[in-house]
Amino acid sequence: MSTETSESAFSNYGLYTIRDNLELFMPNTEIKIERMGPNVFSYIRNDSESNLVKKIIPVKSDQLTIEISPIRPLNYPARRTSYVYLELETPVFLSENSAATIFARCPIEIGVFLVHDGHKDSLDCFTCDPVNSRFALYGAPDSGTLCKYAHSEIVESYEDSTPYIDAVLEINLQNELDEGHSVSKIIFPIFDNSVYYKDSKAIIDSIEAVLKKKLTLEVFDVSKKSIQTDWTLSPSYVRDMVVKSIDMGVD
Amino acid sequence: MVLDFLQSLSEIEIVGGLTLLSLFVGGIIMGVGIIIAKTVRLLFTKYYAPKLSQDTAKNFGKIIYFGIIIIAFLLFTSSTGVDLSGLLVAGGIFGIVIGFATQSVVSNLISGVFLMLEKPARQGDSIELPSLNISGALLDIGTFSVRIRLFDGTIMRVPNESVFTSTIRSLTSTPVRRSECVVGIAYKEDIDAATNVINKEIRKTMPFVLMLPKPEFRIKELTDSSVNIEILVWHPREDWGEVAPKLLKVVKKALDDNGIEIPFPQRVIWNAKE
């Protein structure tokens, strides 16, 4: 369906139908799919750290269809949490009863899906930015929340994502408090946020972050907001996990 | 014929009004009671236990099973017409004797009950009993003993009383853990440069070390040959094995790659000129 490579050095996200073989190039990663027999293909992924993933894929027809798409950043180095900790490179100051909308970068991972009979089966997932795929703790060691950590840059629009490394996320900030506050970090469960792609760009469902008062506590209430877009929705790679939203304390 | 057989049983008296027929009926009651207890426990395990936590489900299962058995036993005694008052008096005296003899058994039983109520750790948690020098995953808190799967794969049975009176360190009840190591660098080396290269190497090669809280570096001691630096890193609780055993290796590599000397004790001996 799609061609093998785009104009850039790296392959695009999307559907690939393979009859004989296919090579896909991404930052620090290379994927090779080769025909081994009439109904058997081999899948080989090689990364910059010389990690090799090999799989054999038997198929019913004489061709193989895969989809390469951005997925939520929850699998590397291991699946430990559903929360993301975005530390904004530049804190945003919100004066009393004000609101602002920003676009920030949020890390992604790459999912490889096997497409057959209308199903999309998870075949493989990886990150093209292993050095920056790290965890952080929000809160105290005994009761805090383990999160996937990212140093997030504020950008201008949805078009500013880095291919295969991050996606752009719209954050609607609102301060309902009687005093101004700087927002320097946002912690939210990313499990409900869908990821969309177009060519090699990716975006994630928006979040709404409201600074407000709950009883005597000042909290930062973060919730998901679905976006309407004509970009392609990425299949979901991660397993179902029950998560609940947490209230961040206001620093 | 069956009636004749039962009639004959009712005429055989074993002791004090207890006939063979009543014993036979009592046996049937006990048998049916055991079957019902097992069936109810099976149904509970199949349909309700998955909704409860593992240890709560197990304890409820035991309560249901033994509760039905006790009820069946009471029915059995009432059907046979056995007067238990004499047995209770005798049992009281006998109980004191048995109590002294089975002190540790009762102690383990009661400790087990308290362990189940207090729940210092859940099934599957990794725990350490420093006073007993035991570390492993808690498998089960039983009636008399606790079963722990040690990290070498073997299973150890520890009496409940020992566990109850021991200090218990839970290794997996918090989301993160900290691992430490100490490394010595030569006095001539720049401490900030050394900590900087160690930090960079940890960040690059140890994906499970948390970005926040950041790795911490403390000057532990100024020893005879080296400045000892303590390195403290946090990681997810499940990933101790990916961090603690590898930390010193990563630290040494960082120092070696950057030409920072790790000294060893040296003694310079000056011989006086004759």
XYZ file of C-alpha atoms in Angstrom:
525
model
C 0.000 0.000 0.000
C 2.664 2.472 1.008
C 5.973 2.854 -0.656
C 9.045 1.621 1.121
C 10.710 4.902 1.959
C 9.742 8.519 2.081
C 11.807 11.406 0.847
C 13.603 11.565 4.199
C 16.296 9.120 5.195
C 13.863 7.212 7.381
C 10.823 5.142 6.479
C 7.345 6.461 7.145
C 4.738 5.110 9.515
C 1.958 3.194 7.795
C 0.998 -0.064 6.127
C 3.521 -2.092 4.192
C 2.632 -5.055 2.010
C 5.573 -7.373 1.477
C 5.778 -9.934 -1.312
C 9.488 -10.738 -1.172
C 11.460 -8.528 1.165
C 11.461 -5.130 2.787
C 13.971 -3.011 4.657
C 12.895 -0.203 6.930
C 15.265 2.367 8.382
C 14.608 4.316 11.553
C 16.903 6.197 13.932
C 19.285 3.626 15.487
C 17.105 0.802 14.192
C 16.799 -1.290 11.066
C 14.063 -3.783 10.238
C 14.386 -6.495 7.608
C 11.512 -8.695 6.490
C 12.348 -11.492 4.062
C 10.443 -14.317 2.469
C 11.671 -17.697 3.701
C 9.178 -19.908 1.898
C 5.813 -19.855 0.080
C 3.936 -18.881 3.252
C 6.674 -17.953 5.684
C 8.463 -14.670 6.311
C 11.263 -13.757 8.697
C 11.338 -10.569 10.752
C 14.683 -9.208 11.952
C 15.195 -6.031 13.947
C 18.634 -4.685 14.674
C 19.395 -1.671 16.843
C 22.435 0.497 17.518
C 23.295 -1.514 20.635
C 23.535 -4.677 18.485
C 20.389 -6.129 20.012
C 18.821 -8.519 17.551
C 15.175 -9.579 17.497
C 14.262 -12.411 15.136
C 10.817 -13.835 14.493
C 9.349 -16.239 11.963
C 5.913 -15.317 10.661
C 3.795 -17.993 8.937
C 1.040 -16.436 6.805
C -2.021 -17.795 5.009
C -1.598 -15.808 1.794
C 1.481 -15.255 -0.330
C 2.062 -11.759 1.047
C 2.547 -10.163 4.413
C 1.055 -6.878 5.566
C 2.480 -4.992 8.522
C 1.782 -1.632 10.064
C 4.473 0.524 11.617
C 3.008 3.074 13.965
C 3.836 5.212 16.997
C 2.600 3.810 20.303
C 2.449 5.000 23.898
C 5.872 5.016 25.605
C 5.180 2.309 28.157
C 7.198 -0.725 27.081
C 10.906 0.138 27.225
C 13.008 -0.666 29.234
C 10.138 -2.642 30.789
C 6.414 -2.266 31.322
C 6.250 -0.860 34.831
C 3.771 2.014 34.785
C 1.036 3.781 32.831
C 2.062 7.272 33.891
C 4.178 9.795 32.053
C 6.184 12.541 33.751
C 6.740 15.473 31.406
C 9.268 17.935 32.771
C 8.745 21.074 30.728
C 11.988 22.569 29.454
C 10.566 26.019 30.081
C 8.031 26.351 32.926
C 4.759 28.092 32.056
C 3.602 30.808 34.422
C -0.167 31.068 34.848
C -1.472 34.153 36.586
C -4.650 33.904 38.698
C -7.755 32.692 36.820
C -5.945 32.433 33.504
C -5.643 29.756 30.848
C -3.141 28.828 28.166
C -2.714 26.204 25.486
C 0.713 24.809 24.724
C 2.089 22.076 22.497
C 4.728 19.887 24.111
C 6.788 16.947 22.948
C 5.965 13.586 24.490
C 8.074 10.461 23.895
C 6.722 7.565 21.849
C 7.760 4.034 21.035
C 7.314 2.223 17.767
C 4.901 -0.670 17.344
C 5.005 -3.238 14.558
C 1.648 -4.896 13.899
C 0.785 -7.845 11.748
C -2.316 -7.034 9.690
C -4.503 -9.980 8.704
C -8.220 -10.681 8.328
C -9.088 -7.222 9.659
C -7.008 -7.754 12.822
C -3.860 -5.989 13.905
C -1.710 -8.272 16.063
C 1.170 -6.845 18.051
C 4.364 -8.231 16.546
C 7.096 -6.127 18.096
C 7.754 -2.841 19.823
C 10.892 -0.846 20.438
C 12.240 2.620 21.036
C 14.481 4.588 18.719
C 15.718 6.649 21.654
C 16.801 4.098 24.296
C 19.149 6.478 26.111
C 16.290 8.811 26.986
C 13.748 6.114 27.876
C 13.977 6.293 31.636
C 11.773 6.202 34.721
C 11.212 8.819 37.421
C 9.356 8.857 40.685
C 6.695 11.452 41.424
C 6.211 11.720 45.171
C 7.839 10.021 48.123
C 9.619 6.652 47.767
C 7.040 4.876 49.953
C 3.895 6.241 48.309
C 4.923 7.927 45.071
C 4.016 7.065 41.498
C 6.502 5.517 39.140
C 6.385 7.292 35.768
C 8.047 7.238 32.378
C 10.190 10.390 32.369
C 10.735 12.850 29.545
C 12.347 16.222 29.296
C 9.726 17.960 27.175
C 10.277 20.842 24.840
C 7.451 23.282 24.128
C 6.832 23.565 20.375
C 4.598 25.611 18.100
C 2.255 23.118 16.486
C 1.334 19.498 15.819
C 3.788 19.453 12.908
C 6.828 19.721 15.173
C 7.239 16.131 16.323
C 10.583 14.383 15.843
C 10.071 11.320 13.626
C 10.211 8.047 15.558
C 11.326 9.808 18.756
C 8.402 11.860 20.013
C 4.861 13.049 19.339
C 3.255 16.416 19.983
C 0.686 16.756 22.715
C -1.659 19.687 23.226
C -1.922 20.742 26.859
C -4.722 23.048 27.937
C -3.623 24.705 31.153
C -6.021 26.527 33.405
C -5.444 28.210 36.742
C -8.566 28.511 38.902
C -6.610 29.594 41.959
C -6.390 33.085 43.386
C -2.662 33.312 42.846
C -0.215 32.736 40.007
C 1.732 29.483 39.637
C 4.487 28.130 37.441
C 3.815 24.793 35.792
C 7.084 22.953 35.322
C 5.953 19.329 35.213
C 2.858 17.363 34.269
C 2.164 13.813 35.396
C -0.711 11.951 33.782
C -1.847 8.409 32.947
C -1.190 8.034 29.242
C -3.001 4.731 28.839
C -6.230 6.356 27.598
C -4.521 8.757 25.220
C -4.647 7.598 21.605
C -1.723 8.160 19.272
C -2.190 9.269 15.649
C 0.287 9.459 12.788
C 0.781 10.982 9.357
C 3.898 10.141 7.337
C 6.590 10.276 10.013
C 4.837 12.708 12.364
C 2.831 11.724 15.435
C 0.384 13.372 17.795
C -1.300 12.285 21.021
C -4.733 13.044 22.474
C -4.771 16.323 24.400
C -4.785 16.717 28.127
C -6.484 19.327 30.257
C -4.629 20.417 33.349
C -6.474 22.544 35.869
C -4.946 24.137 38.951
C -7.745 24.177 41.479
C -8.633 23.915 45.108
C -10.043 20.692 46.555
C -11.106 21.375 50.119
C -7.970 22.962 51.575
C -5.543 21.395 49.100
C -4.325 23.041 45.931
C -4.186 20.330 43.277
C -3.320 20.018 39.625
C -6.125 17.986 38.082
C -5.121 16.351 34.787
C -7.605 14.680 32.436
C -7.614 13.405 28.864
C -9.423 15.108 25.997
C -9.860 13.290 22.689
C -8.914 15.191 19.579
C -10.654 15.256 16.211
C -8.118 14.679 13.465
C -7.810 13.157 10.023
C -4.458 11.572 10.985
C -4.395 7.764 11.202
C -5.139 6.238 14.591
C -2.359 3.932 15.788
C -3.338 0.458 16.953
C -3.027 -0.109 20.676
C -0.018 -2.156 21.697
C -0.143 -2.175 25.465
C -2.316 -4.570 27.426
C -5.397 -3.383 29.255
C -4.455 -1.983 32.631
C -6.715 -0.299 35.124
C -5.329 3.089 36.055
C -6.811 6.061 37.802
C -5.970 9.685 37.480
C -3.860 11.210 40.220
C -3.918 14.711 41.553
C -0.564 16.413 41.496
C 0.240 18.729 44.348
C 0.951 22.323 43.406
C 4.569 23.259 44.070
C -33.614 -57.189 54.897
C -32.039 -53.752 55.222
C -34.473 -52.965 58.024
C -33.465 -56.148 59.788
C -29.827 -55.188 59.412
C -30.448 -51.700 60.835
C -32.517 -53.226 63.640
C -29.619 -55.489 64.512
C -27.254 -52.518 64.512
C -29.510 -50.565 66.858
C -29.447 -53.447 69.318
C -25.639 -53.482 69.531
C -24.672 -51.023 72.220
C -21.029 -49.912 72.245
C -20.881 -47.727 75.322
C -23.375 -45.776 77.475
C -26.366 -45.703 75.073
C -24.220 -45.300 71.975
C -25.376 -47.934 69.525
C -23.739 -49.112 66.338
C -26.689 -47.671 64.350
C -26.259 -44.169 65.797
C -22.531 -44.387 65.079
C -23.349 -45.446 61.515
C -25.763 -42.503 61.064
C -23.176 -40.167 62.598
C -20.579 -41.474 60.162
C -22.921 -40.731 57.257
C -23.482 -37.192 58.611
C -19.733 -36.621 58.903
C -19.135 -38.043 55.422
C -21.837 -35.843 53.896
C -20.451 -32.881 55.881
C -16.950 -33.405 54.463
C -18.327 -33.729 50.913
C -20.380 -30.522 51.343
C -17.382 -28.701 52.848
C -15.148 -29.714 49.950
C -17.810 -28.817 47.360
C -18.506 -25.404 48.901
C -14.777 -24.655 49.139
C -14.346 -25.709 45.503
C -17.221 -23.462 44.368
C -15.865 -20.592 46.449
C -12.369 -21.049 45.005
C -13.737 -21.164 41.479
C -16.269 -18.326 41.493
C -15.516 -15.933 44.364
C -11.819 -16.326 45.206
C -10.571 -14.656 41.970
C -12.288 -11.438 43.075
C -10.436 -11.419 46.406
C -6.759 -11.070 47.169
C -4.864 -14.362 47.164
C -4.309 -14.657 50.908
C -7.813 -13.427 51.855
C -9.332 -15.992 49.483
C -7.203 -18.752 50.990
C -8.159 -17.804 54.556
C -11.868 -17.580 53.675
C -11.601 -20.998 52.010
C -10.173 -22.482 55.216
C -12.856 -20.816 57.396
C -15.648 -22.151 55.157
C -14.175 -25.658 55.051
C -13.502 -26.067 58.754
C -16.745 -24.235 59.680
C -18.828 -26.839 57.804
C -16.753 -29.687 59.286
C -17.367 -28.360 62.823
C -21.125 -28.026 62.148
C -21.156 -31.600 60.803
C -19.331 -32.788 63.915
C -21.838 -31.050 66.193
C -24.699 -32.701 64.245
C -22.876 -36.011 64.564
C -22.569 -35.705 68.352
C -26.203 -34.618 68.755
C -27.456 -37.468 66.502
C -25.525 -40.073 68.440
C -26.721 -38.670 71.728
C -23.224 -38.652 73.138
C -23.001 -36.555 76.286
C -19.863 -34.474 75.877
C -19.931 -32.950 79.355
C -17.845 -35.781 80.803
C -15.522 -35.536 77.861
C -15.187 -31.804 78.455
C -14.159 -32.306 82.097
C -11.695 -34.998 81.118
C -10.695 -32.920 78.148
C -9.988 -29.946 80.425
C -7.454 -31.895 82.462
C -6.146 -33.604 79.377
C -5.994 -30.218 77.644
C -3.640 -28.805 80.299
C -1.329 -31.768 79.859
C -1.533 -31.503 76.067
C -1.186 -27.715 76.292
C 2.190 -28.008 77.982
C 3.260 -30.693 75.573
C 2.153 -28.807 72.450
C 3.059 -25.313 73.530
C 5.019 -24.560 70.364
C 2.241 -25.954 68.148
C -0.353 -23.684 69.789
C 2.064 -20.778 69.700
C 2.574 -21.299 65.962
C -1.182 -21.557 65.435
C -1.893 -18.306 67.278
C 1.050 -16.552 65.601
C -0.373 -17.692 62.260
C -3.745 -16.140 63.098
C -2.078 -12.854 64.037
C 0.064 -12.915 60.907
C -3.079 -13.397 58.814
C -4.774 -10.498 60.613
C -1.798 -8.139 60.583
C -0.633 -9.021 57.053
C 2.923 -7.695 57.310
C 3.399 -8.819 53.699
C 1.192 -10.137 50.930
C 1.610 -13.390 49.048
C 4.240 -12.978 46.357
C 6.006 -10.098 48.123
C 9.747 -10.305 48.508
C 10.662 -10.171 52.185
C 13.748 -10.363 54.317
C 13.948 -11.681 57.875
C 17.299 -10.235 58.977
C 17.393 -12.020 62.339
C 16.860 -15.393 60.645
C 19.058 -14.504 57.666
C 16.265 -15.398 55.243
C 15.322 -13.522 52.062
C 12.812 -14.593 49.470
C 9.279 -14.427 48.136
C 6.453 -15.086 50.569
C 4.487 -18.042 49.203
C 1.938 -18.756 51.890
C 1.056 -18.098 55.526
C -0.234 -21.466 56.721
C -1.762 -22.704 59.940
C 1.571 -23.513 61.568
C 4.241 -22.227 59.233
C 5.150 -19.741 56.561
C 6.582 -20.896 53.261
C 9.204 -18.709 51.621
C 10.782 -19.275 48.221
C 14.402 -18.231 48.634
C 16.178 -16.399 45.840
C 18.166 -19.557 45.052
C 14.881 -21.250 44.081
C 14.532 -23.489 47.135
C 11.536 -23.322 49.444
C 11.953 -22.794 53.175
C 9.334 -23.526 55.829
C 9.588 -21.178 58.788
C 7.421 -21.664 61.917
C 4.835 -18.893 62.295
C 6.116 -17.995 65.739
C 9.618 -17.285 64.397
C 8.207 -15.064 61.663
C 5.833 -13.260 64.014
C 8.584 -12.419 66.493
C 11.104 -11.476 63.787
C 11.800 -8.158 62.168
C 10.252 -8.327 58.676
C 11.669 -6.166 55.914
C 9.357 -5.910 52.917
C 11.346 -5.482 49.736
C 8.433 -4.905 47.359
C 5.816 -2.887 49.179
C 7.106 0.450 47.892
C 7.195 1.425 44.202
C 10.944 2.065 44.183
C 14.073 0.898 45.970
C 17.564 2.234 46.435
C 20.850 0.466 45.771
C 24.258 1.642 46.856
C 27.918 0.961 46.266
C 31.208 2.493 47.396
C 34.200 3.163 45.174
C 37.562 4.680 46.060
C 39.476 7.118 43.850
C 43.028 8.350 44.256
C 43.671 11.516 46.239
C 45.115 13.256 43.181
C 41.847 12.849 41.217
C 39.165 15.530 40.876
C 36.107 14.348 42.807
C 33.625 16.351 40.717
C 35.083 14.990 37.483
C 34.847 11.439 38.837
C 31.225 11.786 39.932
C 30.401 13.419 36.614
C 31.730 10.534 34.517
C 30.075 7.962 36.788
C 26.762 9.802 36.489
C 27.033 9.898 32.688
C 27.854 6.185 32.469
C 24.952 5.259 34.771
C 22.587 7.402 32.710
C 23.818 5.846 29.475
C 23.969 2.178 30.398
C 21.515 1.600 33.248
C 17.967 2.071 31.932
C 16.331 1.125 35.224
C 18.044 3.808 37.298
C 15.550 6.611 37.930
C 16.073 10.112 36.588
C 14.280 11.403 39.683
C 15.392 11.076 42.460
C 18.742 11.622 40.792
C 21.741 9.407 41.560
C 23.450 10.755 44.656
C 27.165 10.901 45.385
C 28.498 11.220 48.924
C 32.052 11.332 50.155
C 31.943 8.374 52.468
C 35.435 8.342 53.928
C 38.972 9.614 53.498
C 40.894 6.376 53.900
C 44.643 5.654 53.841
C 44.803 5.186 50.093
C 41.603 6.547 48.605
C 38.750 8.981 48.759
C 35.708 6.727 49.063
C 32.602 7.844 47.223
C 29.226 6.308 48.002
C 26.873 6.088 45.023
C 23.137 5.816 45.697
C 20.679 5.147 42.887
C 16.922 4.522 42.867
C 15.186 1.976 40.655
C 11.761 0.276 40.308
C 11.296 -2.324 43.043
C 11.175 -5.214 40.555
C 14.481 -4.315 38.956
C 16.947 -4.709 41.811
C 18.655 -7.484 39.850
C 19.197 -5.151 36.892
C 20.831 -2.466 39.002
C 22.479 -3.505 42.279
C 24.701 -6.328 40.986
C 25.790 -4.258 37.954
C 26.365 -0.895 39.583
C 29.998 -1.427 40.628
C 30.882 -2.769 37.198
C 29.430 0.333 35.522
C 31.210 2.629 37.995
C 34.562 0.910 37.419
C 34.128 1.105 33.644
C 33.385 4.830 33.844
C 36.512 5.461 35.918
C 38.713 3.209 33.769
C 37.492 4.786 30.506
C 38.328 8.228 31.795
C 41.696 7.351 33.295
C 40.650 7.967 36.888
C 42.738 5.858 39.223
C 41.165 3.412 41.640
C 44.041 3.019 44.127
C 44.922 0.004 46.188
C 46.719 0.064 49.543
C 50.427 0.700 49.102
C 53.215 0.881 51.632
C 56.503 2.597 50.834
C 59.403 1.225 52.862
C 62.504 3.380 53.193
C 65.662 1.526 54.107
C 68.066 3.573 56.188
C 71.559 3.902 54.654
C 74.136 1.913 56.484
